[in-house]
mmCIF file with all atom_site columns, C-alpha atoms in Angstrom:
data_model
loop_
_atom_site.group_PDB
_atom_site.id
_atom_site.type_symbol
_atom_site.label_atom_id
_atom_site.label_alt_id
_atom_site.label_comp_id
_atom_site.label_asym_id
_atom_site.label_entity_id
_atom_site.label_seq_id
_atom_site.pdbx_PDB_ins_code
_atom_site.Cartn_x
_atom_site.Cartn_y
_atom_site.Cartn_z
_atom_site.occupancy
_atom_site.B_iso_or_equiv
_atom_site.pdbx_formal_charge
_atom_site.auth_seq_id
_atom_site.auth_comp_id
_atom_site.auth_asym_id
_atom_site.auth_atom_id
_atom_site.pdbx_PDB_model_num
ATOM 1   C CA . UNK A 1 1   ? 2.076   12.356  -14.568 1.00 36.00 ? 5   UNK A CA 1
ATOM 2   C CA . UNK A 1 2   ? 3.908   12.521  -11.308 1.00 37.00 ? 6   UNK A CA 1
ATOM 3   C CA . UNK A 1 3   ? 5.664   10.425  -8.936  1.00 37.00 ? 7   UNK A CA 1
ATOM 4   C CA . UNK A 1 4   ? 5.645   8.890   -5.351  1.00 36.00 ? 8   UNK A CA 1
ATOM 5   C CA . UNK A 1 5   ? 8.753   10.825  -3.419  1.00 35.00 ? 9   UNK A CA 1
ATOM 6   C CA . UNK A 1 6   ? 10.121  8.860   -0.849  1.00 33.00 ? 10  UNK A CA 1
ATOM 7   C CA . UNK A 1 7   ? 13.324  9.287   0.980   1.00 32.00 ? 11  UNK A CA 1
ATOM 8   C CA . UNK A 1 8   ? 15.226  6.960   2.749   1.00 33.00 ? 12  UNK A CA 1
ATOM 9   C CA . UNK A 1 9   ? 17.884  4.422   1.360   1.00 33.00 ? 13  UNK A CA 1
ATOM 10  C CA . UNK A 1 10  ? 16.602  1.212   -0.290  1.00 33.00 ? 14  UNK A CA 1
ATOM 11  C CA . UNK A 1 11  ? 17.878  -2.112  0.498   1.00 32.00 ? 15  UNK A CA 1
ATOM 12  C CA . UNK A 1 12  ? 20.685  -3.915  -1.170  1.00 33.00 ? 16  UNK A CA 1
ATOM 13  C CA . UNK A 1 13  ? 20.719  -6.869  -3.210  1.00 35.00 ? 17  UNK A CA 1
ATOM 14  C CA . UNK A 1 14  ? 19.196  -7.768  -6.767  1.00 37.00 ? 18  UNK A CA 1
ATOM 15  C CA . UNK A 1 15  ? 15.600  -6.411  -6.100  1.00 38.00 ? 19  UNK A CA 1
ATOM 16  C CA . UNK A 1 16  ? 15.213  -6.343  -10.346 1.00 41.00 ? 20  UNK A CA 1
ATOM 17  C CA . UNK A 1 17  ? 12.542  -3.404  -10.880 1.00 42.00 ? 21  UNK A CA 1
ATOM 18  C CA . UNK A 1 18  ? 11.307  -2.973  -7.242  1.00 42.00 ? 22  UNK A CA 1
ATOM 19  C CA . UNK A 1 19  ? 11.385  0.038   -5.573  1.00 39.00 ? 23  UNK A CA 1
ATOM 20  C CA . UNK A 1 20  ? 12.409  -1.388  -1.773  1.00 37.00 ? 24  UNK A CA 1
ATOM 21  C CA . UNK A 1 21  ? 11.662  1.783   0.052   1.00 37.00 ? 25  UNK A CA 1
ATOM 22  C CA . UNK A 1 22  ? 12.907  1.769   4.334   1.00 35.00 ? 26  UNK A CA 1
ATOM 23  C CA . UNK A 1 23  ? 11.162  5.417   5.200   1.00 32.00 ? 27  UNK A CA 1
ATOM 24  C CA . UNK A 1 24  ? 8.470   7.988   2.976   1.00 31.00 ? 28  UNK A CA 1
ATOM 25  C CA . UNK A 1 25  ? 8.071   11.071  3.628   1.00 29.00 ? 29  UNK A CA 1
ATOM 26  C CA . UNK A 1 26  ? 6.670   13.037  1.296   1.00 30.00 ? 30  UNK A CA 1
ATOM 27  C CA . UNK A 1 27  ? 3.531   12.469  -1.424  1.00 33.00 ? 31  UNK A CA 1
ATOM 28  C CA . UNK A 1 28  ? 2.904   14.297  -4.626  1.00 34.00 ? 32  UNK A CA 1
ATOM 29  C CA . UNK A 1 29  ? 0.656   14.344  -6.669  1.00 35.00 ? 33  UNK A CA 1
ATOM 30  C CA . UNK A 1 30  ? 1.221   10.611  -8.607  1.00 36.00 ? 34  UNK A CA 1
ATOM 31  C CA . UNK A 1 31  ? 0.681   7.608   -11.427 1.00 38.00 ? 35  UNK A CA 1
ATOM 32  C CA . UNK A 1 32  ? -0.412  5.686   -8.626  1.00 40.00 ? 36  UNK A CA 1
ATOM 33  C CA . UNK A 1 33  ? -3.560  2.775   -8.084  1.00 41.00 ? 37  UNK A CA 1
ATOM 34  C CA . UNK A 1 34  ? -6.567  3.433   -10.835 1.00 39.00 ? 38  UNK A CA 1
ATOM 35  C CA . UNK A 1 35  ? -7.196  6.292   -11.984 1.00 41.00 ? 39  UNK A CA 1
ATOM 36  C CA . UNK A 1 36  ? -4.245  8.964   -12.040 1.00 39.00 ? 40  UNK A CA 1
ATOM 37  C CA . UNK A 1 37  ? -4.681  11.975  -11.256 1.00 40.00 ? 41  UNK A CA 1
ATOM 38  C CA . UNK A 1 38  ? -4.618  14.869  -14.241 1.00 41.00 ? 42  UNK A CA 1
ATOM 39  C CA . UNK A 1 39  ? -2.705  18.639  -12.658 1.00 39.00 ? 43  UNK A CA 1
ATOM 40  C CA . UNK A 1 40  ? -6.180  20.022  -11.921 1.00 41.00 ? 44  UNK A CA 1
ATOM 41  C CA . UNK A 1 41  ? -6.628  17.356  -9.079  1.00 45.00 ? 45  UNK A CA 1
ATOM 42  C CA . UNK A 1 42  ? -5.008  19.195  -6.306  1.00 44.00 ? 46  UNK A CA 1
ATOM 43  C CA . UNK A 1 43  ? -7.080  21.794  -6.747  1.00 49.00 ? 47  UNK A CA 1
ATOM 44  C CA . UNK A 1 44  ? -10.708 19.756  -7.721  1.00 50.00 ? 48  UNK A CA 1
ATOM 45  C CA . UNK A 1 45  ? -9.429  18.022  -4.275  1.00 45.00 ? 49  UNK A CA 1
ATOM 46  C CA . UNK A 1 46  ? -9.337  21.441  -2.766  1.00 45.00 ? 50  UNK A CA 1
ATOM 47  C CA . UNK A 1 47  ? -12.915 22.752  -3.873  1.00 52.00 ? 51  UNK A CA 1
ATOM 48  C CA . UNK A 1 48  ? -14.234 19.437  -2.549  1.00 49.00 ? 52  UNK A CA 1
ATOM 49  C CA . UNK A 1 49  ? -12.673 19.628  0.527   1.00 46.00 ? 53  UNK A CA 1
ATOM 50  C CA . UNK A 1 50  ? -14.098 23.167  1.307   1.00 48.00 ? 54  UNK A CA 1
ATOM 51  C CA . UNK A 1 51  ? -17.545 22.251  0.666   1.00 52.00 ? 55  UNK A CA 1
ATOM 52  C CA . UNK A 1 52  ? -17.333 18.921  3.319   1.00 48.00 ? 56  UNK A CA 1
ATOM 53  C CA . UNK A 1 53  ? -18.791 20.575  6.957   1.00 40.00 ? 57  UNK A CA 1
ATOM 54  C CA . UNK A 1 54  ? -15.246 21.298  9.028   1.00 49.00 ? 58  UNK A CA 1
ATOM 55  C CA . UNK A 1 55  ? -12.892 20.158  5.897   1.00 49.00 ? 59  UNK A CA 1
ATOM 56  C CA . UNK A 1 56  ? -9.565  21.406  5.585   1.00 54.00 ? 60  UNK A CA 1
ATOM 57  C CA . UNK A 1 57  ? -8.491  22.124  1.932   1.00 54.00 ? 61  UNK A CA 1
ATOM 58  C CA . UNK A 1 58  ? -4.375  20.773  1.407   1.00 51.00 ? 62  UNK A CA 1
ATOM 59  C CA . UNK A 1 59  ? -1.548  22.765  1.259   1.00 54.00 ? 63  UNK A CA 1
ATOM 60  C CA . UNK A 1 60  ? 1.921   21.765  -0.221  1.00 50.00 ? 64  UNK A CA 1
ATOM 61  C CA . UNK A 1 61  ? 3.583   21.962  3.255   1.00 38.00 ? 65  UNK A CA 1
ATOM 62  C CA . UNK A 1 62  ? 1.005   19.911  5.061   1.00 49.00 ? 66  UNK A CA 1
ATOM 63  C CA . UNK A 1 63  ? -0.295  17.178  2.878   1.00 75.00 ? 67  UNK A CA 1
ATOM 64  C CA . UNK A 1 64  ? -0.265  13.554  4.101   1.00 84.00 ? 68  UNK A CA 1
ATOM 65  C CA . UNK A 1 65  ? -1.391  10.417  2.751   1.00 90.00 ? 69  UNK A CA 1
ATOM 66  C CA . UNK A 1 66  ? -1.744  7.321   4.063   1.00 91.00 ? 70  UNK A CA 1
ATOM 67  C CA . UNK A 1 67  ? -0.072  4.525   2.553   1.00 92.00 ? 71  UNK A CA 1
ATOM 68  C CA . UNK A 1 68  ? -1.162  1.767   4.823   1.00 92.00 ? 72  UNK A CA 1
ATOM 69  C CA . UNK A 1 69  ? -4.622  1.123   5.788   1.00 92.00 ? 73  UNK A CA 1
ATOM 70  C CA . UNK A 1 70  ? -6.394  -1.848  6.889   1.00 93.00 ? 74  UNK A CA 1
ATOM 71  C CA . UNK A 1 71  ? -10.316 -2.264  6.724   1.00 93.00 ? 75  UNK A CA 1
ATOM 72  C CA . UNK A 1 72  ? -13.198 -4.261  7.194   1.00 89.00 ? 76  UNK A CA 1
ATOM 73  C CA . UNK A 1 73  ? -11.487 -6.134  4.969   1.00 89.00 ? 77  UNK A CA 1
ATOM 74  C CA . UNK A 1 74  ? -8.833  -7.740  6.383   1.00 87.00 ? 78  UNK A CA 1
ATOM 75  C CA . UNK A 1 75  ? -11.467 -9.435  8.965   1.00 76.00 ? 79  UNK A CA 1
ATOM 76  C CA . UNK A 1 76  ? -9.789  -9.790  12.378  1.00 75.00 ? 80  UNK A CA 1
ATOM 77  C CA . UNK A 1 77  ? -7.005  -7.168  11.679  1.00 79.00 ? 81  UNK A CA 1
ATOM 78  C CA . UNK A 1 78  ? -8.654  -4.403  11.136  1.00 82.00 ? 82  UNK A CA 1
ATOM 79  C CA . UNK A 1 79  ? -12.254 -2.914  11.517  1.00 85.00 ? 83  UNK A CA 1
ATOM 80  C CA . UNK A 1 80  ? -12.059 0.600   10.057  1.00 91.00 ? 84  UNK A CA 1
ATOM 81  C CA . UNK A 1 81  ? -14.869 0.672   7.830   1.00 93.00 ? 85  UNK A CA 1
ATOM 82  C CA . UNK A 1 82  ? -13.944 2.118   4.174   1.00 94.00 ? 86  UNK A CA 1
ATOM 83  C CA . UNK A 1 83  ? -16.519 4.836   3.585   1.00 94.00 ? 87  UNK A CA 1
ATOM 84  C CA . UNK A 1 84  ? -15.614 6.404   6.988   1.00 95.00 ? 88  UNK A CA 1
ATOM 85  C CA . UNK A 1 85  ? -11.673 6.743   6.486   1.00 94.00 ? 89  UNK A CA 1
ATOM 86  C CA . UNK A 1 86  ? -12.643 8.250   2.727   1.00 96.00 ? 90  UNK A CA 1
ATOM 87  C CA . UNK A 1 87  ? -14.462 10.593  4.339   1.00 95.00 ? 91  UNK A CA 1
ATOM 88  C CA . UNK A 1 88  ? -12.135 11.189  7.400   1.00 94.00 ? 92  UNK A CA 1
ATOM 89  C CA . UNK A 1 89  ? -9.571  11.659  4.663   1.00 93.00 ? 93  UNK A CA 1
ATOM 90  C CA . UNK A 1 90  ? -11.701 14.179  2.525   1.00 92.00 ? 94  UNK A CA 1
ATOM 91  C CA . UNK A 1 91  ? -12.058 16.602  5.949   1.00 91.00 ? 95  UNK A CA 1
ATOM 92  C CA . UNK A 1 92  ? -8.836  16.394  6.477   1.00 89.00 ? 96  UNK A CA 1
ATOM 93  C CA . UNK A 1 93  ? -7.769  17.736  3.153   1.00 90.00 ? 97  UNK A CA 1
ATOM 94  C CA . UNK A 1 94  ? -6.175  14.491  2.071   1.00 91.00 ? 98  UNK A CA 1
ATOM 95  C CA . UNK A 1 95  ? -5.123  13.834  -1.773  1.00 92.00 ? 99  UNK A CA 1
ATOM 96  C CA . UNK A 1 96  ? -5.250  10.440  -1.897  1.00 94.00 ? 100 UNK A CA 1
ATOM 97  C CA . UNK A 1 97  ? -5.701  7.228   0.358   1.00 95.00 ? 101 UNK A CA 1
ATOM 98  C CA . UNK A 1 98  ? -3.986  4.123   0.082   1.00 96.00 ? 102 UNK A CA 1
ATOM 99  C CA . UNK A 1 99  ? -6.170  0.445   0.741   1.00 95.00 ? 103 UNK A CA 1
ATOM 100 C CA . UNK A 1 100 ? -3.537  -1.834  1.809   1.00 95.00 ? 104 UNK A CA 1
ATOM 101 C CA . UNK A 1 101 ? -5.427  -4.988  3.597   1.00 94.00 ? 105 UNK A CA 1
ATOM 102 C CA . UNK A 1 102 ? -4.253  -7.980  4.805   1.00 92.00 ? 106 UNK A CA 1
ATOM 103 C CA . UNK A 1 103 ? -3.019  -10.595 1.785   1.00 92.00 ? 107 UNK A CA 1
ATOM 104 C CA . UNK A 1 104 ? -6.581  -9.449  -0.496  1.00 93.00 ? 108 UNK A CA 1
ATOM 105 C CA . UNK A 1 105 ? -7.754  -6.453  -2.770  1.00 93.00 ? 109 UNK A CA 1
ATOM 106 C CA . UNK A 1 106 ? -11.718 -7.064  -1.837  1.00 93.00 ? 110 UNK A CA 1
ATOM 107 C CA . UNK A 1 107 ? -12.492 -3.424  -0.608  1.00 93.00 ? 111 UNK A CA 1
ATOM 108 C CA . UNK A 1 108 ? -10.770 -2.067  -3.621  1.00 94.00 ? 112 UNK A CA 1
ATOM 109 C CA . UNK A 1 109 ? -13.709 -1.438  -5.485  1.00 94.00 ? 113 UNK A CA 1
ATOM 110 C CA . UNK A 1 110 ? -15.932 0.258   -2.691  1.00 95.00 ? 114 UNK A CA 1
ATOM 111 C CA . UNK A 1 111 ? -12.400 2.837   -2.083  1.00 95.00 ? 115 UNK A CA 1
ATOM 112 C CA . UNK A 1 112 ? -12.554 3.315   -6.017  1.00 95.00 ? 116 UNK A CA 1
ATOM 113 C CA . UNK A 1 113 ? -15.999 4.361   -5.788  1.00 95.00 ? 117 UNK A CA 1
ATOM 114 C CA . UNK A 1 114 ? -16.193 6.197   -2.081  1.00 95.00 ? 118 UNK A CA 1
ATOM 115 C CA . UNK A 1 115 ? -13.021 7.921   -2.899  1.00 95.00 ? 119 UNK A CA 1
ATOM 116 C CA . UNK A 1 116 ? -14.076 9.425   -6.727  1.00 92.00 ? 120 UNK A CA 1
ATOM 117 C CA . UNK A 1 117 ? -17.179 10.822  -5.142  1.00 94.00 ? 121 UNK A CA 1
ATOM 118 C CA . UNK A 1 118 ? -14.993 12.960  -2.444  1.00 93.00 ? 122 UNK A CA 1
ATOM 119 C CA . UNK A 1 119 ? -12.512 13.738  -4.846  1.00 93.00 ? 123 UNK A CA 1
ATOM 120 C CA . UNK A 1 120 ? -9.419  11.733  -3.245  1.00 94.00 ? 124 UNK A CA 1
ATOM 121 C CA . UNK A 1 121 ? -7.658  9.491   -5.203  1.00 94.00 ? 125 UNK A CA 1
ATOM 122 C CA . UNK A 1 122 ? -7.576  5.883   -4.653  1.00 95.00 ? 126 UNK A CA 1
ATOM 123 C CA . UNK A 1 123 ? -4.284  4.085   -4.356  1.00 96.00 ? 127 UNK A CA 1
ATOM 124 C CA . UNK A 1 124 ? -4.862  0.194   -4.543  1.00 96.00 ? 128 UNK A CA 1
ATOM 125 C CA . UNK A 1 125 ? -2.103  -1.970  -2.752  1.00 96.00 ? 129 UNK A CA 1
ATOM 126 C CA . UNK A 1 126 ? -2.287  -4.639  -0.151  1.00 95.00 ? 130 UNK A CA 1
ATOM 127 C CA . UNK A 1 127 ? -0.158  -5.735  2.683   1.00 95.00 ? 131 UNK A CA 1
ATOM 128 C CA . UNK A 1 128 ? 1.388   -9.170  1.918   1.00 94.00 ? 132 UNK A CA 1
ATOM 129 C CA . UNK A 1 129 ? 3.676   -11.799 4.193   1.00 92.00 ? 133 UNK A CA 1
ATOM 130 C CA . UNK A 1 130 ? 6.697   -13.033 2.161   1.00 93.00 ? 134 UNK A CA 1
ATOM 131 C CA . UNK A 1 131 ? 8.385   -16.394 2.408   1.00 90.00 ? 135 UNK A CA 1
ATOM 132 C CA . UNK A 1 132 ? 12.324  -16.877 0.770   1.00 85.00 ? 136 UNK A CA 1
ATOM 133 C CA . UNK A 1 133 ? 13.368  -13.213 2.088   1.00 82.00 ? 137 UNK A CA 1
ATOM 134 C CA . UNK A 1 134 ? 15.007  -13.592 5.218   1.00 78.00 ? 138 UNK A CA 1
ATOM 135 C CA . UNK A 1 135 ? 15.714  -17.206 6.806   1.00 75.00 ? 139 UNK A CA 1
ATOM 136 C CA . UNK A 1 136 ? 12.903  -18.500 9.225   1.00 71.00 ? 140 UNK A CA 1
ATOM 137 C CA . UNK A 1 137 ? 13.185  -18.270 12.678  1.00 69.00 ? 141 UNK A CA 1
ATOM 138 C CA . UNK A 1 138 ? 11.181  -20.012 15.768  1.00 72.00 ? 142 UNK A CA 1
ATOM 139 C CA . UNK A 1 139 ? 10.561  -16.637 17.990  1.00 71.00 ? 143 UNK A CA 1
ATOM 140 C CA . UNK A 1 140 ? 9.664   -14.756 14.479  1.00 74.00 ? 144 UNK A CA 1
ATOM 141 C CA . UNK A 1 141 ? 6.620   -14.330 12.467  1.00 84.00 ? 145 UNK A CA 1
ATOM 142 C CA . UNK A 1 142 ? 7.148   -13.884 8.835   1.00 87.00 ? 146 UNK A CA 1
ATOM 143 C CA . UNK A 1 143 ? 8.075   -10.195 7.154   1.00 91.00 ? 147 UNK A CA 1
ATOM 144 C CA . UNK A 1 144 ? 4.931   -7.977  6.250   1.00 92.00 ? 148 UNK A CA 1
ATOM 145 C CA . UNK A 1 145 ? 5.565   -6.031  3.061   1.00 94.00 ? 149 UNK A CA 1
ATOM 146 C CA . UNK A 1 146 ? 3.222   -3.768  1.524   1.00 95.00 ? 150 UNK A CA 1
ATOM 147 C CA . UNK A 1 147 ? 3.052   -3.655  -2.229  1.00 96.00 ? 151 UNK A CA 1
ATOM 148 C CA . UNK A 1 148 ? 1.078   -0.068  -4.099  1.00 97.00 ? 152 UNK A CA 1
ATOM 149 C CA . UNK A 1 149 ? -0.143  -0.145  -7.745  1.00 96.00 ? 153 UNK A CA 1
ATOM 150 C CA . UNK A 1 150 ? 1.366   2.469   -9.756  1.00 94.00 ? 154 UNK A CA 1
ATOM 151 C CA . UNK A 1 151 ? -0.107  1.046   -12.903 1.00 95.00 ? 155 UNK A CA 1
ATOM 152 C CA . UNK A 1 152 ? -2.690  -1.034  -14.859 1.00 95.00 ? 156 UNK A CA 1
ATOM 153 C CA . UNK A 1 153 ? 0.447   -3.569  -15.112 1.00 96.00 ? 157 UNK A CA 1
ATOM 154 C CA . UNK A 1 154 ? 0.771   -3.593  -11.378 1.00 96.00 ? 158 UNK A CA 1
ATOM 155 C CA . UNK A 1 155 ? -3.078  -4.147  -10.743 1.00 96.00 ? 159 UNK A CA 1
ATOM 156 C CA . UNK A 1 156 ? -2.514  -6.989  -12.371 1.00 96.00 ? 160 UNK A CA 1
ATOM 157 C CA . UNK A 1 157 ? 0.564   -7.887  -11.156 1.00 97.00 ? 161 UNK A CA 1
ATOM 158 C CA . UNK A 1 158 ? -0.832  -7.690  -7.595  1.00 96.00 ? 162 UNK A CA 1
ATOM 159 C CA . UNK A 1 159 ? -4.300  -9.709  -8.631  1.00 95.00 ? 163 UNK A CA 1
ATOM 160 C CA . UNK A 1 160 ? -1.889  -12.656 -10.042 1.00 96.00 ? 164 UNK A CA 1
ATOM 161 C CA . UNK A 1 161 ? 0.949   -12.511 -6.482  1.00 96.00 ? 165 UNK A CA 1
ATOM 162 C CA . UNK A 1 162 ? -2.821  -12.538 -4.159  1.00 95.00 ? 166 UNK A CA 1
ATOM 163 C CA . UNK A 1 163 ? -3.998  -15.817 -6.225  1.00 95.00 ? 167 UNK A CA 1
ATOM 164 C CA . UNK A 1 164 ? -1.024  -17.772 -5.649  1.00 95.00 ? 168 UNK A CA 1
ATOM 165 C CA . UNK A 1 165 ? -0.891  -17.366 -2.387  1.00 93.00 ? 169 UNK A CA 1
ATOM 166 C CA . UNK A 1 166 ? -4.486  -18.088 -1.751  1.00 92.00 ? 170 UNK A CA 1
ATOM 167 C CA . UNK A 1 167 ? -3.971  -21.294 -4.050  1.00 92.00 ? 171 UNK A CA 1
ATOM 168 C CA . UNK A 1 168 ? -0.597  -22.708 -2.523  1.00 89.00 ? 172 UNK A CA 1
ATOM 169 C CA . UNK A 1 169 ? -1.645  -22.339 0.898   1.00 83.00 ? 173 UNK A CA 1
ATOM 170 C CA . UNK A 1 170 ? -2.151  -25.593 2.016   1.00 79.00 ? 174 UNK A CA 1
ATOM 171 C CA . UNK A 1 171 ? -2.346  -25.951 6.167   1.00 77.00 ? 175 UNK A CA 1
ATOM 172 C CA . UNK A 1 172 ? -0.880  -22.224 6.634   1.00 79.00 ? 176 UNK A CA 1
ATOM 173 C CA . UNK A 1 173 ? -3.538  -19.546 8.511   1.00 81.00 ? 177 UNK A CA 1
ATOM 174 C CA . UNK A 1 174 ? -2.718  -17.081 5.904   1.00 85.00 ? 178 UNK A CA 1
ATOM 175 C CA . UNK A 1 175 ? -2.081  -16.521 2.352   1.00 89.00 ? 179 UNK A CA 1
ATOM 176 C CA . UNK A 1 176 ? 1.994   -15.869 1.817   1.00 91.00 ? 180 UNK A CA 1
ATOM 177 C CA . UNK A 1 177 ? 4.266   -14.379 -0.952  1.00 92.00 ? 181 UNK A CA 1
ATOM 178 C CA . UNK A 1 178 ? 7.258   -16.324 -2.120  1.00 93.00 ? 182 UNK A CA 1
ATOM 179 C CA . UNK A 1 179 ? 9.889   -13.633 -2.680  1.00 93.00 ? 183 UNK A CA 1
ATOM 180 C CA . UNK A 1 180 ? 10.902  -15.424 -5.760  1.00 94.00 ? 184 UNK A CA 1
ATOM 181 C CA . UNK A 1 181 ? 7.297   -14.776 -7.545  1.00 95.00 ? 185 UNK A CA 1
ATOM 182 C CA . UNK A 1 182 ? 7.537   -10.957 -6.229  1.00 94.00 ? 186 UNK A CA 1
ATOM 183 C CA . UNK A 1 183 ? 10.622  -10.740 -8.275  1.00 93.00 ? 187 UNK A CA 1
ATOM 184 C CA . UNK A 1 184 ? 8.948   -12.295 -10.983 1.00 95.00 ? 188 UNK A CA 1
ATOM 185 C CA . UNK A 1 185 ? 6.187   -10.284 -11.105 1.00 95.00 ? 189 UNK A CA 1
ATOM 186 C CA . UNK A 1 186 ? 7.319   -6.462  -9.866  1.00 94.00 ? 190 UNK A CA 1
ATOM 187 C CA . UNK A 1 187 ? 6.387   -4.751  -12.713 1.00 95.00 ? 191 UNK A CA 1
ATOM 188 C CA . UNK A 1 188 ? 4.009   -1.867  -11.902 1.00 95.00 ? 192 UNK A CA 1
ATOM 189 C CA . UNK A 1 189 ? 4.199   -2.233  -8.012  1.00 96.00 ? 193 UNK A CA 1
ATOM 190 C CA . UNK A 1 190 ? 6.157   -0.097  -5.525  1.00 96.00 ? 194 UNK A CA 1
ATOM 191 C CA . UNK A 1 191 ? 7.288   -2.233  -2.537  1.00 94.00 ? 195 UNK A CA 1
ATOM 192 C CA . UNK A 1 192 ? 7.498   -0.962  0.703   1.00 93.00 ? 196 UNK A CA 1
ATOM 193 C CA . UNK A 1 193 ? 9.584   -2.311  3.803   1.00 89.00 ? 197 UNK A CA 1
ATOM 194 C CA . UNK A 1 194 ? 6.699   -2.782  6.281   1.00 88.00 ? 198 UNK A CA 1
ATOM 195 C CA . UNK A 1 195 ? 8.496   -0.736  8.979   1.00 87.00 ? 199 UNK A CA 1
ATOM 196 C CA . UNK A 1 196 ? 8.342   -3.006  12.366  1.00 87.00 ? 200 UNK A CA 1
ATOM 197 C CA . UNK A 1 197 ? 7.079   -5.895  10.782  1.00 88.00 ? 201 UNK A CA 1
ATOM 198 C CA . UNK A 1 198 ? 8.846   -5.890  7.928   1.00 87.00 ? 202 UNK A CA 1
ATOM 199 C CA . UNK A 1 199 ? 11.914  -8.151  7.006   1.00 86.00 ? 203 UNK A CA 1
ATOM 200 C CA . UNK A 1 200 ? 14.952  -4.732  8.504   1.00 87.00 ? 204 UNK A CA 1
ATOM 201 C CA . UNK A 1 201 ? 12.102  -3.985  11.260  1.00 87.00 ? 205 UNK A CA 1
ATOM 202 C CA . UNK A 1 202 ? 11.891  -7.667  12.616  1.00 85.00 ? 206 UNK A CA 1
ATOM 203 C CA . UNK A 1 203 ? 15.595  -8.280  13.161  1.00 83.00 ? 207 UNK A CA 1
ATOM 204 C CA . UNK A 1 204 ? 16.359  -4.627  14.524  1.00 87.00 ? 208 UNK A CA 1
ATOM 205 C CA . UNK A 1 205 ? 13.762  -5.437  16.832  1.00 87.00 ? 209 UNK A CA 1
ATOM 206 C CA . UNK A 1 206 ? 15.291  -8.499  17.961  1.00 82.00 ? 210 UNK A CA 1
ATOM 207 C CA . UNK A 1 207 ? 18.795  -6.454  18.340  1.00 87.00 ? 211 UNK A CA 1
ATOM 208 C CA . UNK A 1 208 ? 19.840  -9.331  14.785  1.00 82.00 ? 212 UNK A CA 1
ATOM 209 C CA . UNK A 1 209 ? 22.012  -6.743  13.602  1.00 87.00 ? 213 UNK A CA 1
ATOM 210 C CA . UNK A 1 210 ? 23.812  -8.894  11.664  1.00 83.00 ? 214 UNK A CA 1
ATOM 211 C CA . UNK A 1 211 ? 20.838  -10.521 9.934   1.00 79.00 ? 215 UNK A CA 1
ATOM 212 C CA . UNK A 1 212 ? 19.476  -6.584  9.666   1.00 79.00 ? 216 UNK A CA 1
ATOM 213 C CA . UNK A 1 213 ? 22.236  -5.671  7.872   1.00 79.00 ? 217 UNK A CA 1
#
C-alpha cells in the first residue's frame, strides 16, 4: 500500500477525517479508486508503456497524474472522450488517471475497464458543488470541490453524497453537496480544494481576503 503525497497546508476548522488539501504536487504509487495497485505496478505500467507506438515509460522524477478530469460525461462541461485520455495517458507514461466529472460517477466503469487494459490505474472521484461552506453571495457561484476514492468505503461514500444531491435538488440546474453530509460521510474520500473555483480560490479571486482567510 502507498499513499497520495500532497503538499501544501490544509484548511482550518473541524474538517473530522477529511483530508482538505490547497496544492499537490507529487503522486506515488497509492490505495487510491478500485483496484490498488500491488509494488510491481510501476514497472507492469512501464512494460506497457514501451510497447504503445511513441510511449514514454515513467520515471520517479517525471511522473504526473491527473487528478481532475472531466469527460463526455459531464455533458456540457466537458467533451474529452474517456478511451482517448486513457490512452493519451498510457503514451505519456502516466501511472494512474483520475475521472473526476461534474456532480456523477457514470464514466467510472468505462475508465475501470479502458484503464486495466493499458495498465494505468483508475482513480474514481468526481467534482462536486457544496452548499453550507462559505456564506452565499450574489456575484458568486457556489465552491467546486473535488472528492477521490481511496477506498471501497469511499466508493460508497461518494455513490451515497451523488444520490442526495440528485434527490434534493428541487428547481436548482445542478446537483449540490451540503457540507454538513460531506462531513458526515468522509470516510474513504480525499477532498481537494478545487483551486479557482473552489471555496479559498473564489474569494482570493474576488480580493475577499477576509472571507479567504
Amino acid at each position: 500500500e502507498g499513499k497520495i503525497s500532497f503538499s501544501g497546508g490544509q484548511l482550518g476548522g473541524d474538517c473530522d477525517s477529511f483530508h482538505i488539501c490547497v496544492i499537490y504536487v507529487t503522486w506515488l504509487p497509492v490505495e487510491a479508486g478500485i483496484a490498488p495497485p500491488a509494488e510491481r505496478d510501476l514497472r507492469s505500467v512501464t512494460r506497457l508503456a514501451r510497447r504503445q507506438r511513441g510511449a514514454r515509460p515513467p520515471t520517479m522524477t517525471s511522473m504526473f497524474v491527473h487528478l481532475r478530469l472531466h469527460s463526455e460525461f459531464s455533458v456540457v462541461d466537458g467533451t474529452v472522450r474517456v478511451d482517448k485520455a486513457v490512452a493519451a495517458a498510457a503514451r505519456d507514461g502516466q501511472p494512474a488517471l483520475a475521472l473526476t466529472d461534474l456532480n456523477n460517477m457514470f464514466g467510472a466503469l468505462k475508465l475501470y475497464k479502458t484503464a486495466q487494459k493499458k495498465g494505468v490505474q483508475p482513480i474514481l472521484g468526481a467534482e462536486v458543488m457544496v452548499e453550507g461552506l462559505v456564506p452565499p453571495a450574489k456575484d458568486r457561484p457556489l465552491p467546486r470541490m473535488i472528492l477521490l476514492v481511496q477506498s471501497h468505503e469511499g466508493y460508497l461514500h461518494l455513490c451515497e453524497l451523488l444520490t442526495r444531491g440528485w434527490q434534493a435538488i428541487g428547481s436548482k440546474p445542478q446537483a449540490t453537496m451540503k457540507w454538513e453530509w460531506m462531513r458526515e460521510l468522509s470516510g474513504g474520500l480525499i477532498l481537494l480544494s478545487g483551486a479557482q473555483a473552489g471555496p479559498l480560490g473564489l474569494p482570493l479571486l474576488a480580493g475577499d481576503m477576509e472571507q479567504a482567510h
